[in-house]
Every structure is written in structure tokens, then in C-alpha cells.
Amino acid sequence: MDRVDTRCKCICPPYKDKPGHIYNTNVTQKDCDCLHVVEPMPVAGPDVEAYCLRCECKYEERSSFTIQFTIIFYLSILGLLLLYMFYLMLLEPMLKRRLFGHSQLMQSDEDIGDHQPFANAHEVLSRSRARANVLNKVEYAQQRWRLQVQEQRKSVFDRHVVLS
């Protein structure tokens, strides 16, 4: 694969009976004009100068490394988001079942209070603190965040108070 980071691009409109054409050539910036780029010349003799005056030639540069880095960066972010989606769809429900258990999620309204699924999270969080592995630490932080969000929702929607 040949990577050319510079080029001269000449756009020539239709001239007499000749159709318009776009020419791309790898030349230096000082040679970026119709006479050096347009090959083969579609007109002959005295019409060459008139034809070239109608052509618009531009010297263009690009950085293949920057383009390559940007594409790899975007694909990496997309991959991370897909992994996170996989975690949320498959692994998180299994972790919730393991941490909360089926009996804790099926408690009655009297036991839960406001029928919040995370009302007994303090008990679960204290158990998860005793475990030292990384997964439990992440789950603990996630549960704490959910409790904070739940409290904020309750304050805003029920009591109409904004927390600072």
C-alpha cells in the first residue's frame, strides 16, 4: 500500500469538445501547475495555454500518522463501549443476583420502605467491603453511587429540594 502524503490536484472544466477532468499527481509544490500535472494534455498547440488558464491546481498535504492515530483512537473507544455494554447486559445481572440474592429482591413493601430495590444495599455493601477483590470494590462504588442517585431523585421529585 503506497501512502502519499502530498499531491497536486488540478480540476479542469470542460473546454470546447473536451470533457472536464480531475488530475492528481505527486509533484513538488513549485511544480504544482497545469503544465506539470495534466498528462496527457487533452488539447494541442495554441489551445494549451487557454486550457491551462481554466484549470485550478492546488497543492495538498496530509498526515497519514494523524489519520491512522485518529481511526485507532475512535475504534478503541468503540471497543471499550462495546465491552461496557456487554458487561451491563450480561455480567451485571449475574452479579446482582449473586450479591442481592433472589429473596432480597422479592421482599414486600413493608420490608423495603419506598419499594426501592437498593433499600437493603447497606447490608450488602458491608458484606462486600469484607471481600478484598477488585470486582467487589467496583460493585461497592457502583451501589454507593446508585444510593446517592436514588436519594437525589427522592429529594428532587418527592420533596422538591435540590441537593448541593
Coordinates of C-alpha atoms in Angstrom, one line a residue:
M1 CA 0.0 0.0 0.0
D2 CA 1.6 3.3 -1.1
R3 CA 1.0 6.2 1.2
V4 CA 1.4 9.5 -0.5
D5 CA 1.0 12.4 1.9
T6 CA 1.4 15.2 -0.7
R7 CA -0.2 15.7 -4.1
C8 CA -1.1 18.3 -6.6
K9 CA -4.8 18.2 -7.7
C10 CA -5.9 20.0 -10.8
I11 CA -9.6 20.4 -11.7
C12 CA -10.1 21.3 -15.3
P13 CA -13.6 22.2 -16.5
P14 CA -14.9 21.3 -20.0
Y15 CA -13.1 23.1 -22.8
K16 CA -14.6 23.1 -26.3
D17 CA -15.3 19.5 -27.2
K18 CA -13.2 18.1 -24.3
P19 CA -14.9 17.0 -21.1
G20 CA -13.8 18.2 -17.7
H21 CA -11.3 16.1 -15.8
I22 CA -9.6 15.9 -12.4
Y23 CA -5.8 15.2 -12.4
N24 CA -3.8 14.0 -9.3
T25 CA 0.0 13.8 -9.4
N26 CA 2.7 13.6 -6.8
V27 CA 4.9 16.6 -7.6
T28 CA 6.6 19.3 -5.6
Q29 CA 4.8 22.4 -4.5
K30 CA 6.6 24.6 -7.0
D31 CA 5.7 22.3 -9.9
C32 CA 2.0 22.3 -9.0
D33 CA 0.6 23.8 -12.1
C34 CA -1.3 22.6 -15.2
L35 CA 1.7 22.2 -17.4
H36 CA 3.4 19.7 -14.9
V37 CA 0.3 17.8 -13.7
V38 CA -2.1 17.5 -16.7
E39 CA -0.8 14.5 -18.6
P40 CA -1.6 13.7 -21.4
M41 CA -2.6 17.2 -22.4
P42 CA -6.1 16.9 -24.0
V43 CA -5.5 19.9 -26.3
A44 CA -2.6 20.7 -28.6
G45 CA -0.7 23.7 -29.8
P46 CA -2.1 27.2 -29.0
D47 CA -5.1 25.9 -27.0
V48 CA -2.8 24.6 -24.2
E49 CA -2.4 28.0 -22.6
A50 CA -6.2 28.7 -22.8
Y51 CA -6.9 25.3 -21.4
C52 CA -4.5 25.6 -18.5
L53 CA -5.8 29.1 -17.6
R54 CA -9.2 27.4 -16.9
C55 CA -7.7 24.7 -14.6
E56 CA -7.5 25.2 -10.9
C57 CA -4.5 23.5 -9.3
K58 CA -4.0 23.1 -5.5
Y59 CA -1.1 21.5 -3.6
E60 CA -2.4 19.3 -0.7
E61 CA -0.7 17.8 2.3
R62 CA -2.0 15.3 4.8
S63 CA -0.6 13.4 7.8
S64 CA -1.1 9.7 7.4
F65 CA 0.1 9.2 11.0
T66 CA -2.6 11.6 12.4
I67 CA -5.3 9.9 10.3
Q68 CA -4.2 6.5 11.5
F69 CA -4.0 7.6 15.1
T70 CA -7.5 9.1 15.0
I71 CA -9.0 6.0 13.5
I72 CA -7.3 3.7 16.0
F73 CA -8.4 6.0 18.9
Y74 CA -12.1 6.0 17.7
L75 CA -12.1 2.2 17.2
S76 CA -10.6 1.8 20.7
I77 CA -13.3 3.9 22.3
L78 CA -15.9 2.0 20.3
G79 CA -14.4 -1.3 21.6
L80 CA -14.4 -0.1 25.2
L81 CA -18.1 1.0 24.8
L82 CA -19.0 -2.4 23.4
L83 CA -17.2 -4.2 26.3
Y84 CA -19.1 -2.0 28.8
M85 CA -22.4 -2.8 27.0
F86 CA -21.5 -6.5 27.2
Y87 CA -20.8 -6.0 30.9
L88 CA -24.1 -4.2 31.5
M89 CA -26.2 -6.7 29.6
L90 CA -24.6 -10.0 30.7
L91 CA -22.4 -9.7 33.7
E92 CA -24.1 -7.1 35.8
P93 CA -27.4 -9.0 36.2
M94 CA -25.5 -12.1 37.3
L95 CA -23.6 -10.1 39.9
K96 CA -26.8 -8.5 41.2
R97 CA -28.3 -12.0 41.6
R98 CA -25.2 -13.1 43.4
L99 CA -24.9 -10.1 45.7
F100 CA -28.6 -9.4 46.5
G101 CA -30.0 -13.0 46.1
H102 CA -33.4 -13.7 44.9
S103 CA -35.0 -13.5 48.3
Q104 CA -33.7 -10.0 49.0
L105 CA -35.1 -8.7 45.7
M106 CA -38.6 -10.2 46.4
Q107 CA -39.2 -8.6 49.7
S108 CA -42.6 -7.0 50.5
D109 CA -43.3 -3.3 50.6
E110 CA -43.2 -3.2 54.4
D111 CA -39.6 -4.5 54.4
I112 CA -38.4 -2.3 51.7
G113 CA -40.0 1.0 52.7
D114 CA -40.5 3.0 49.5
H115 CA -40.2 -0.2 47.3
Q116 CA -36.7 0.7 46.3
P117 CA -34.6 -2.2 45.1
F118 CA -31.5 -0.8 46.8
A119 CA -33.0 -0.1 50.2
N120 CA -31.1 -3.0 51.8
A121 CA -27.8 -2.1 50.0
H122 CA -26.1 -1.1 53.2
E123 CA -26.1 -4.7 54.4
V124 CA -24.9 -5.9 51.1
L125 CA -22.3 -3.2 51.0
S126 CA -20.9 -4.1 54.4
R127 CA -20.6 -7.7 53.3
S128 CA -18.8 -6.7 50.1
R129 CA -16.4 -4.5 52.0
A130 CA -15.1 -7.6 53.7
R131 CA -14.1 -9.1 50.4
A132 CA -10.9 -7.7 49.1
N133 CA -11.0 -8.4 45.4
V134 CA -11.3 -5.7 42.8
L135 CA -14.8 -6.7 41.5
N136 CA -16.3 -6.2 44.9
K137 CA -14.7 -2.8 45.3
V138 CA -16.2 -1.7 41.9
E139 CA -19.6 -3.1 42.9
Y140 CA -19.4 -1.3 46.2
A141 CA -18.7 2.0 44.5
Q142 CA -21.5 1.4 42.0
Q143 CA -24.0 0.6 44.8
R144 CA -22.9 3.7 46.7
W145 CA -23.4 5.8 43.6
R146 CA -26.8 4.3 43.0
L147 CA -27.9 5.1 46.5
Q148 CA -26.8 8.7 46.1
V149 CA -28.7 9.0 42.8
Q150 CA -31.7 7.4 44.4
E151 CA -31.6 9.9 47.3
Q152 CA -31.2 12.8 44.9
R153 CA -34.2 11.6 42.9
K154 CA -36.2 11.3 46.0
S155 CA -35.2 14.8 47.1
V156 CA -35.9 16.4 43.8
F157 CA -39.1 14.6 42.8
D158 CA -40.8 13.9 46.2
R159 CA -39.6 16.8 48.4
H160 CA -38.8 19.2 45.6
V161 CA -35.4 20.1 47.1
V162 CA -32.2 20.3 45.1
L163 CA -29.1 18.9 46.9
S164 CA -26.0 21.0 46.8

